[in-house]
mmCIF file with all atom_site columns, C-alpha atoms in Angstrom:
data_model
loop_
_atom_site.group_PDB
_atom_site.id
_atom_site.type_symbol
_atom_site.label_atom_id
_atom_site.label_alt_id
_atom_site.label_comp_id
_atom_site.label_asym_id
_atom_site.label_entity_id
_atom_site.label_seq_id
_atom_site.pdbx_PDB_ins_code
_atom_site.Cartn_x
_atom_site.Cartn_y
_atom_site.Cartn_z
_atom_site.occupancy
_atom_site.B_iso_or_equiv
_atom_site.pdbx_formal_charge
_atom_site.auth_seq_id
_atom_site.auth_comp_id
_atom_site.auth_asym_id
_atom_site.auth_atom_id
_atom_site.pdbx_PDB_model_num
ATOM 1   C CA . MET A 1 1   ? -60.366 9.906  16.651 1.00 0.00 ? 1   MET A CA 1
ATOM 2   C CA . LYS A 1 2   ? -63.393 12.120 17.384 1.00 0.00 ? 2   LYS A CA 1
ATOM 3   C CA . ASN A 1 3   ? -66.796 11.615 18.953 1.00 0.00 ? 3   ASN A CA 1
ATOM 4   C CA . GLU A 1 4   ? -70.161 12.602 17.401 1.00 0.00 ? 4   GLU A CA 1
ATOM 5   C CA . GLN A 1 5   ? -69.691 16.213 18.552 1.00 0.00 ? 5   GLN A CA 1
ATOM 6   C CA . GLY A 1 6   ? -66.244 16.424 16.930 1.00 0.00 ? 6   GLY A CA 1
ATOM 7   C CA . ALA A 1 7   ? -64.339 16.439 20.231 1.00 0.00 ? 7   ALA A CA 1
ATOM 8   C CA . PRO A 1 8   ? -61.187 14.324 20.328 1.00 0.00 ? 8   PRO A CA 1
ATOM 9   C CA . ILE A 1 9   ? -61.509 10.939 21.989 1.00 0.00 ? 9   ILE A CA 1
ATOM 10  C CA . MET A 1 10  ? -58.473 10.294 24.142 1.00 0.00 ? 10  MET A CA 1
ATOM 11  C CA . ALA A 1 11  ? -56.967 7.115  25.412 1.00 0.00 ? 11  ALA A CA 1
ATOM 12  C CA . GLY A 1 12  ? -57.984 7.353  28.983 1.00 0.00 ? 12  GLY A CA 1
ATOM 13  C CA . PRO A 1 13  ? -59.050 5.646  32.120 1.00 0.00 ? 13  PRO A CA 1
ATOM 14  C CA . GLY A 1 14  ? -60.791 2.315  32.366 1.00 0.00 ? 14  GLY A CA 1
ATOM 15  C CA . LYS A 1 15  ? -62.725 3.171  35.510 1.00 0.00 ? 15  LYS A CA 1
ATOM 16  C CA . ILE A 1 16  ? -63.247 6.707  36.748 1.00 0.00 ? 16  ILE A CA 1
ATOM 17  C CA . PHE A 1 17  ? -64.337 7.235  40.337 1.00 0.00 ? 17  PHE A CA 1
ATOM 18  C CA . LEU A 1 18  ? -65.804 10.725 40.825 1.00 0.00 ? 18  LEU A CA 1
ATOM 19  C CA . VAL A 1 19  ? -66.066 11.698 44.483 1.00 0.00 ? 19  VAL A CA 1
ATOM 20  C CA . ASP A 1 20  ? -67.736 15.030 45.178 1.00 0.00 ? 20  ASP A CA 1
ATOM 21  C CA . ASP A 1 21  ? -70.567 16.067 47.464 1.00 0.00 ? 21  ASP A CA 1
ATOM 22  C CA . LEU A 1 22  ? -71.943 18.467 44.828 1.00 0.00 ? 22  LEU A CA 1
ATOM 23  C CA . GLU A 1 23  ? -74.197 16.668 42.374 1.00 0.00 ? 23  GLU A CA 1
ATOM 24  C CA . SER A 1 24  ? -73.714 19.425 39.782 1.00 0.00 ? 24  SER A CA 1
ATOM 25  C CA . SER A 1 25  ? -69.950 18.991 39.904 1.00 0.00 ? 25  SER A CA 1
ATOM 26  C CA . ARG A 1 26  ? -70.223 15.223 39.445 1.00 0.00 ? 26  ARG A CA 1
ATOM 27  C CA . MET A 1 27  ? -72.655 15.807 36.562 1.00 0.00 ? 27  MET A CA 1
ATOM 28  C CA . PHE A 1 28  ? -70.276 18.193 34.745 1.00 0.00 ? 28  PHE A CA 1
ATOM 29  C CA . HIS A 1 29  ? -67.380 15.770 35.238 1.00 0.00 ? 29  HIS A CA 1
ATOM 30  C CA . ARG A 1 30  ? -69.507 12.894 33.965 1.00 0.00 ? 30  ARG A CA 1
ATOM 31  C CA . VAL A 1 31  ? -70.577 14.794 30.824 1.00 0.00 ? 31  VAL A CA 1
ATOM 32  C CA . VAL A 1 32  ? -66.988 15.686 29.926 1.00 0.00 ? 32  VAL A CA 1
ATOM 33  C CA . CYS A 1 33  ? -65.731 12.187 30.755 1.00 0.00 ? 33  CYS A CA 1
ATOM 34  C CA . ASN A 1 34  ? -68.393 10.607 28.548 1.00 0.00 ? 34  ASN A CA 1
ATOM 35  C CA . ARG A 1 35  ? -67.299 12.831 25.658 1.00 0.00 ? 35  ARG A CA 1
ATOM 36  C CA . LEU A 1 36  ? -63.550 12.364 26.105 1.00 0.00 ? 36  LEU A CA 1
ATOM 37  C CA . PHE A 1 37  ? -63.509 8.754  27.296 1.00 0.00 ? 37  PHE A CA 1
ATOM 38  C CA . PRO A 1 38  ? -66.605 7.002  25.892 1.00 0.00 ? 38  PRO A CA 1
ATOM 39  C CA . ASP A 1 39  ? -65.298 3.563  26.866 1.00 0.00 ? 39  ASP A CA 1
ATOM 40  C CA . ALA A 1 40  ? -64.597 4.443  30.506 1.00 0.00 ? 40  ALA A CA 1
ATOM 41  C CA . GLU A 1 41  ? -66.767 3.073  33.274 1.00 0.00 ? 41  GLU A CA 1
ATOM 42  C CA . ILE A 1 42  ? -67.817 5.958  35.532 1.00 0.00 ? 42  ILE A CA 1
ATOM 43  C CA . PHE A 1 43  ? -68.702 5.571  39.198 1.00 0.00 ? 43  PHE A CA 1
ATOM 44  C CA . GLU A 1 44  ? -69.917 8.363  41.473 1.00 0.00 ? 44  GLU A CA 1
ATOM 45  C CA . ALA A 1 45  ? -69.827 8.874  45.221 1.00 0.00 ? 45  ALA A CA 1
ATOM 46  C CA . ARG A 1 46  ? -70.953 11.766 47.421 1.00 0.00 ? 46  ARG A CA 1
ATOM 47  C CA . ASN A 1 47  ? -68.240 11.283 50.026 1.00 0.00 ? 47  ASN A CA 1
ATOM 48  C CA . GLY A 1 48  ? -65.267 9.155  50.955 1.00 0.00 ? 48  GLY A CA 1
ATOM 49  C CA . VAL A 1 49  ? -67.305 6.534  52.784 1.00 0.00 ? 49  VAL A CA 1
ATOM 50  C CA . GLU A 1 50  ? -69.385 5.890  49.652 1.00 0.00 ? 50  GLU A CA 1
ATOM 51  C CA . ALA A 1 51  ? -66.220 5.999  47.532 1.00 0.00 ? 51  ALA A CA 1
ATOM 52  C CA . LEU A 1 52  ? -64.528 3.220  49.493 1.00 0.00 ? 52  LEU A CA 1
ATOM 53  C CA . LYS A 1 53  ? -67.657 1.052  49.183 1.00 0.00 ? 53  LYS A CA 1
ATOM 54  C CA . ILE A 1 54  ? -68.001 1.666  45.430 1.00 0.00 ? 54  ILE A CA 1
ATOM 55  C CA . ILE A 1 55  ? -64.299 1.075  44.755 1.00 0.00 ? 55  ILE A CA 1
ATOM 56  C CA . ASN A 1 56  ? -64.393 -2.208 46.673 1.00 0.00 ? 56  ASN A CA 1
ATOM 57  C CA . GLU A 1 57  ? -67.473 -3.325 44.706 1.00 0.00 ? 57  GLU A CA 1
ATOM 58  C CA . ALA A 1 58  ? -66.165 -2.242 41.277 1.00 0.00 ? 58  ALA A CA 1
ATOM 59  C CA . GLY A 1 59  ? -63.985 -5.274 40.784 1.00 0.00 ? 59  GLY A CA 1
ATOM 60  C CA . PRO A 1 60  ? -60.282 -5.463 39.988 1.00 0.00 ? 60  PRO A CA 1
ATOM 61  C CA . LEU A 1 61  ? -58.457 -2.164 39.532 1.00 0.00 ? 61  LEU A CA 1
ATOM 62  C CA . SER A 1 62  ? -55.874 -1.445 36.847 1.00 0.00 ? 62  SER A CA 1
ATOM 63  C CA . ALA A 1 63  ? -53.266 1.212  36.073 1.00 0.00 ? 63  ALA A CA 1
ATOM 64  C CA . LYS A 1 64  ? -55.840 2.809  33.761 1.00 0.00 ? 64  LYS A CA 1
ATOM 65  C CA . ASP A 1 65  ? -58.275 3.533  36.601 1.00 0.00 ? 65  ASP A CA 1
ATOM 66  C CA . VAL A 1 66  ? -58.356 6.850  38.431 1.00 0.00 ? 66  VAL A CA 1
ATOM 67  C CA . LEU A 1 67  ? -60.007 8.401  41.474 1.00 0.00 ? 67  LEU A CA 1
ATOM 68  C CA . VAL A 1 68  ? -60.866 12.097 41.315 1.00 0.00 ? 68  VAL A CA 1
ATOM 69  C CA . THR A 1 69  ? -61.883 13.482 44.681 1.00 0.00 ? 69  THR A CA 1
ATOM 70  C CA . ASP A 1 70  ? -62.900 16.879 45.929 1.00 0.00 ? 70  ASP A CA 1
ATOM 71  C CA . CYS A 1 71  ? -61.214 18.050 49.094 1.00 0.00 ? 71  CYS A CA 1
ATOM 72  C CA . ARG A 1 72  ? -64.120 19.360 51.087 1.00 0.00 ? 72  ARG A CA 1
ATOM 73  C CA . MET A 1 73  ? -66.963 16.944 51.625 1.00 0.00 ? 73  MET A CA 1
ATOM 74  C CA . PRO A 1 74  ? -69.024 15.568 54.498 1.00 0.00 ? 74  PRO A CA 1
ATOM 75  C CA . ARG A 1 75  ? -67.942 12.435 56.373 1.00 0.00 ? 75  ARG A CA 1
ATOM 76  C CA . ILE A 1 76  ? -64.595 11.472 54.813 1.00 0.00 ? 76  ILE A CA 1
ATOM 77  C CA . ASP A 1 77  ? -63.402 14.227 52.484 1.00 0.00 ? 77  ASP A CA 1
ATOM 78  C CA . GLY A 1 78  ? -60.312 14.754 50.368 1.00 0.00 ? 78  GLY A CA 1
ATOM 79  C CA . ALA A 1 79  ? -58.383 17.134 52.626 1.00 0.00 ? 79  ALA A CA 1
ATOM 80  C CA . THR A 1 80  ? -58.946 16.592 56.338 1.00 0.00 ? 80  THR A CA 1
ATOM 81  C CA . ASP A 1 81  ? -60.414 13.194 57.114 1.00 0.00 ? 81  ASP A CA 1
ATOM 82  C CA . GLY A 1 82  ? -60.049 12.546 53.394 1.00 0.00 ? 82  GLY A CA 1
ATOM 83  C CA . LEU A 1 83  ? -56.379 12.094 53.925 1.00 0.00 ? 83  LEU A CA 1
ATOM 84  C CA . THR A 1 84  ? -57.625 8.847  55.468 1.00 0.00 ? 84  THR A CA 1
ATOM 85  C CA . LEU A 1 85  ? -59.437 8.169  52.193 1.00 0.00 ? 85  LEU A CA 1
ATOM 86  C CA . ILE A 1 86  ? -56.221 8.774  50.252 1.00 0.00 ? 86  ILE A CA 1
ATOM 87  C CA . SER A 1 87  ? -54.159 6.491  52.464 1.00 0.00 ? 87  SER A CA 1
ATOM 88  C CA . ASN A 1 88  ? -56.820 3.736  52.307 1.00 0.00 ? 88  ASN A CA 1
ATOM 89  C CA . ILE A 1 89  ? -57.013 3.948  48.534 1.00 0.00 ? 89  ILE A CA 1
ATOM 90  C CA . LYS A 1 90  ? -53.249 4.252  48.089 1.00 0.00 ? 90  LYS A CA 1
ATOM 91  C CA . SER A 1 91  ? -52.977 0.695  49.393 1.00 0.00 ? 91  SER A CA 1
ATOM 92  C CA . MET A 1 92  ? -55.243 -0.350 46.489 1.00 0.00 ? 92  MET A CA 1
ATOM 93  C CA . LYS A 1 93  ? -52.729 1.117  43.991 1.00 0.00 ? 93  LYS A CA 1
ATOM 94  C CA . LEU A 1 94  ? -55.439 3.360  42.514 1.00 0.00 ? 94  LEU A CA 1
ATOM 95  C CA . PRO A 1 95  ? -54.098 6.620  41.044 1.00 0.00 ? 95  PRO A CA 1
ATOM 96  C CA . ILE A 1 96  ? -55.522 9.534  43.004 1.00 0.00 ? 96  ILE A CA 1
ATOM 97  C CA . LEU A 1 97  ? -56.199 13.030 41.759 1.00 0.00 ? 97  LEU A CA 1
ATOM 98  C CA . VAL A 1 98  ? -57.283 15.592 44.336 1.00 0.00 ? 98  VAL A CA 1
ATOM 99  C CA . ALA A 1 99  ? -59.252 18.475 42.872 1.00 0.00 ? 99  ALA A CA 1
ATOM 100 C CA . MET A 1 100 ? -60.193 21.514 44.911 1.00 0.00 ? 100 MET A CA 1
ATOM 101 C CA . LEU A 1 101 ? -62.381 24.500 44.079 1.00 0.00 ? 101 LEU A CA 1
ATOM 102 C CA . SER A 1 102 ? -60.545 26.479 46.694 1.00 0.00 ? 102 SER A CA 1
ATOM 103 C CA . GLY A 1 103 ? -57.962 25.720 49.269 1.00 0.00 ? 103 GLY A CA 1
ATOM 104 C CA . SER A 1 104 ? -54.471 26.342 50.365 1.00 0.00 ? 104 SER A CA 1
ATOM 105 C CA . GLN A 1 105 ? -51.219 25.059 48.967 1.00 0.00 ? 105 GLN A CA 1
ATOM 106 C CA . ASP A 1 106 ? -50.841 23.346 52.366 1.00 0.00 ? 106 ASP A CA 1
ATOM 107 C CA . SER A 1 107 ? -53.915 21.206 51.667 1.00 0.00 ? 107 SER A CA 1
ATOM 108 C CA . LEU A 1 108 ? -52.626 20.286 48.218 1.00 0.00 ? 108 LEU A CA 1
ATOM 109 C CA . GLY A 1 109 ? -49.178 19.560 49.630 1.00 0.00 ? 109 GLY A CA 1
ATOM 110 C CA . LYS A 1 110 ? -50.612 17.386 52.394 1.00 0.00 ? 110 LYS A CA 1
ATOM 111 C CA . ALA A 1 111 ? -52.619 15.370 49.864 1.00 0.00 ? 111 ALA A CA 1
ATOM 112 C CA . GLU A 1 112 ? -49.485 14.847 47.752 1.00 0.00 ? 112 GLU A CA 1
ATOM 113 C CA . GLU A 1 113 ? -47.510 13.737 50.808 1.00 0.00 ? 113 GLU A CA 1
ATOM 114 C CA . LEU A 1 114 ? -50.129 11.080 51.508 1.00 0.00 ? 114 LEU A CA 1
ATOM 115 C CA . GLY A 1 115 ? -49.986 9.654  48.021 1.00 0.00 ? 115 GLY A CA 1
ATOM 116 C CA . ALA A 1 116 ? -52.179 11.691 45.691 1.00 0.00 ? 116 ALA A CA 1
ATOM 117 C CA . GLY A 1 117 ? -50.486 11.519 42.313 1.00 0.00 ? 117 GLY A CA 1
ATOM 118 C CA . LEU A 1 118 ? -51.808 14.845 41.069 1.00 0.00 ? 118 LEU A CA 1
ATOM 119 C CA . CYS A 1 119 ? -53.317 17.744 42.997 1.00 0.00 ? 119 CYS A CA 1
ATOM 120 C CA . MET A 1 120 ? -54.871 20.735 41.298 1.00 0.00 ? 120 MET A CA 1
ATOM 121 C CA . LEU A 1 121 ? -57.417 23.488 41.685 1.00 0.00 ? 121 LEU A CA 1
ATOM 122 C CA . LYS A 1 122 ? -60.650 23.208 39.688 1.00 0.00 ? 122 LYS A CA 1
ATOM 123 C CA . ASP A 1 123 ? -61.306 26.402 37.789 1.00 0.00 ? 123 ASP A CA 1
ATOM 124 C CA . GLY A 1 124 ? -64.577 25.471 36.092 1.00 0.00 ? 124 GLY A CA 1
ATOM 125 C CA . ASP A 1 125 ? -62.963 24.472 32.780 1.00 0.00 ? 125 ASP A CA 1
ATOM 126 C CA . PHE A 1 126 ? -63.865 20.793 33.020 1.00 0.00 ? 126 PHE A CA 1
ATOM 127 C CA . HIS A 1 127 ? -62.679 19.960 29.492 1.00 0.00 ? 127 HIS A CA 1
ATOM 128 C CA . SER A 1 128 ? -59.149 21.281 30.114 1.00 0.00 ? 128 SER A CA 1
ATOM 129 C CA . PHE A 1 129 ? -59.176 19.637 33.530 1.00 0.00 ? 129 PHE A CA 1
ATOM 130 C CA . TRP A 1 130 ? -59.850 16.224 31.967 1.00 0.00 ? 130 TRP A CA 1
ATOM 131 C CA . GLU A 1 131 ? -57.310 16.766 29.190 1.00 0.00 ? 131 GLU A CA 1
ATOM 132 C CA . ILE A 1 132 ? -54.717 17.189 31.957 1.00 0.00 ? 132 ILE A CA 1
ATOM 133 C CA . VAL A 1 133 ? -56.038 14.058 33.664 1.00 0.00 ? 133 VAL A CA 1
ATOM 134 C CA . ALA A 1 134 ? -55.738 12.094 30.386 1.00 0.00 ? 134 ALA A CA 1
ATOM 135 C CA . GLN A 1 135 ? -52.120 13.205 29.940 1.00 0.00 ? 135 GLN A CA 1
ATOM 136 C CA . TRP A 1 136 ? -51.366 12.288 33.546 1.00 0.00 ? 136 TRP A CA 1
ATOM 137 C CA . ILE A 1 137 ? -52.849 8.811  33.060 1.00 0.00 ? 137 ILE A CA 1
ATOM 138 C CA . LEU A 1 138 ? -50.860 8.263  29.856 1.00 0.00 ? 138 LEU A CA 1
ATOM 139 C CA . PHE A 1 139 ? -47.693 9.358  31.653 1.00 0.00 ? 139 PHE A CA 1
ATOM 140 C CA . ARG A 1 140 ? -48.387 6.990  34.572 1.00 0.00 ? 140 ARG A CA 1
ATOM 141 C CA . GLN A 1 141 ? -48.903 4.089  32.185 1.00 0.00 ? 141 GLN A CA 1
ATOM 142 C CA . SER A 1 142 ? -45.587 4.760  30.442 1.00 0.00 ? 142 SER A CA 1
ATOM 143 C CA . VAL A 1 143 ? -43.522 4.791  33.643 1.00 0.00 ? 143 VAL A CA 1
#
């Protein structure tokens, strides 16, 4: 199945929570998500504090939902205090993907230890990034 632009439409998330302090990054993610997953509900937050509020207000979560968080943000982020975000959200059974523009393997490893299901570096190729996310979600649903 393809969208109006001819890009493949993938079975994907129900709700996508994009957490990044950079508006441009959230915008690029949103554009790609809308193309790949036109039926997904997309929520945005600038930091972990906003993310927790939005997730709590979004209604029931399912195995098809996913949180994508940057690692370096103000307030609660995805790497330092954000490990708090990950542990809080882990209790909600929401799949967590930590995406970093830059960072050490230690930061990625720490996020995985705390419950992030997938940790990866963002390289600017948002389409490939979301194809990987879609495959990860499909895998999670089959397990």
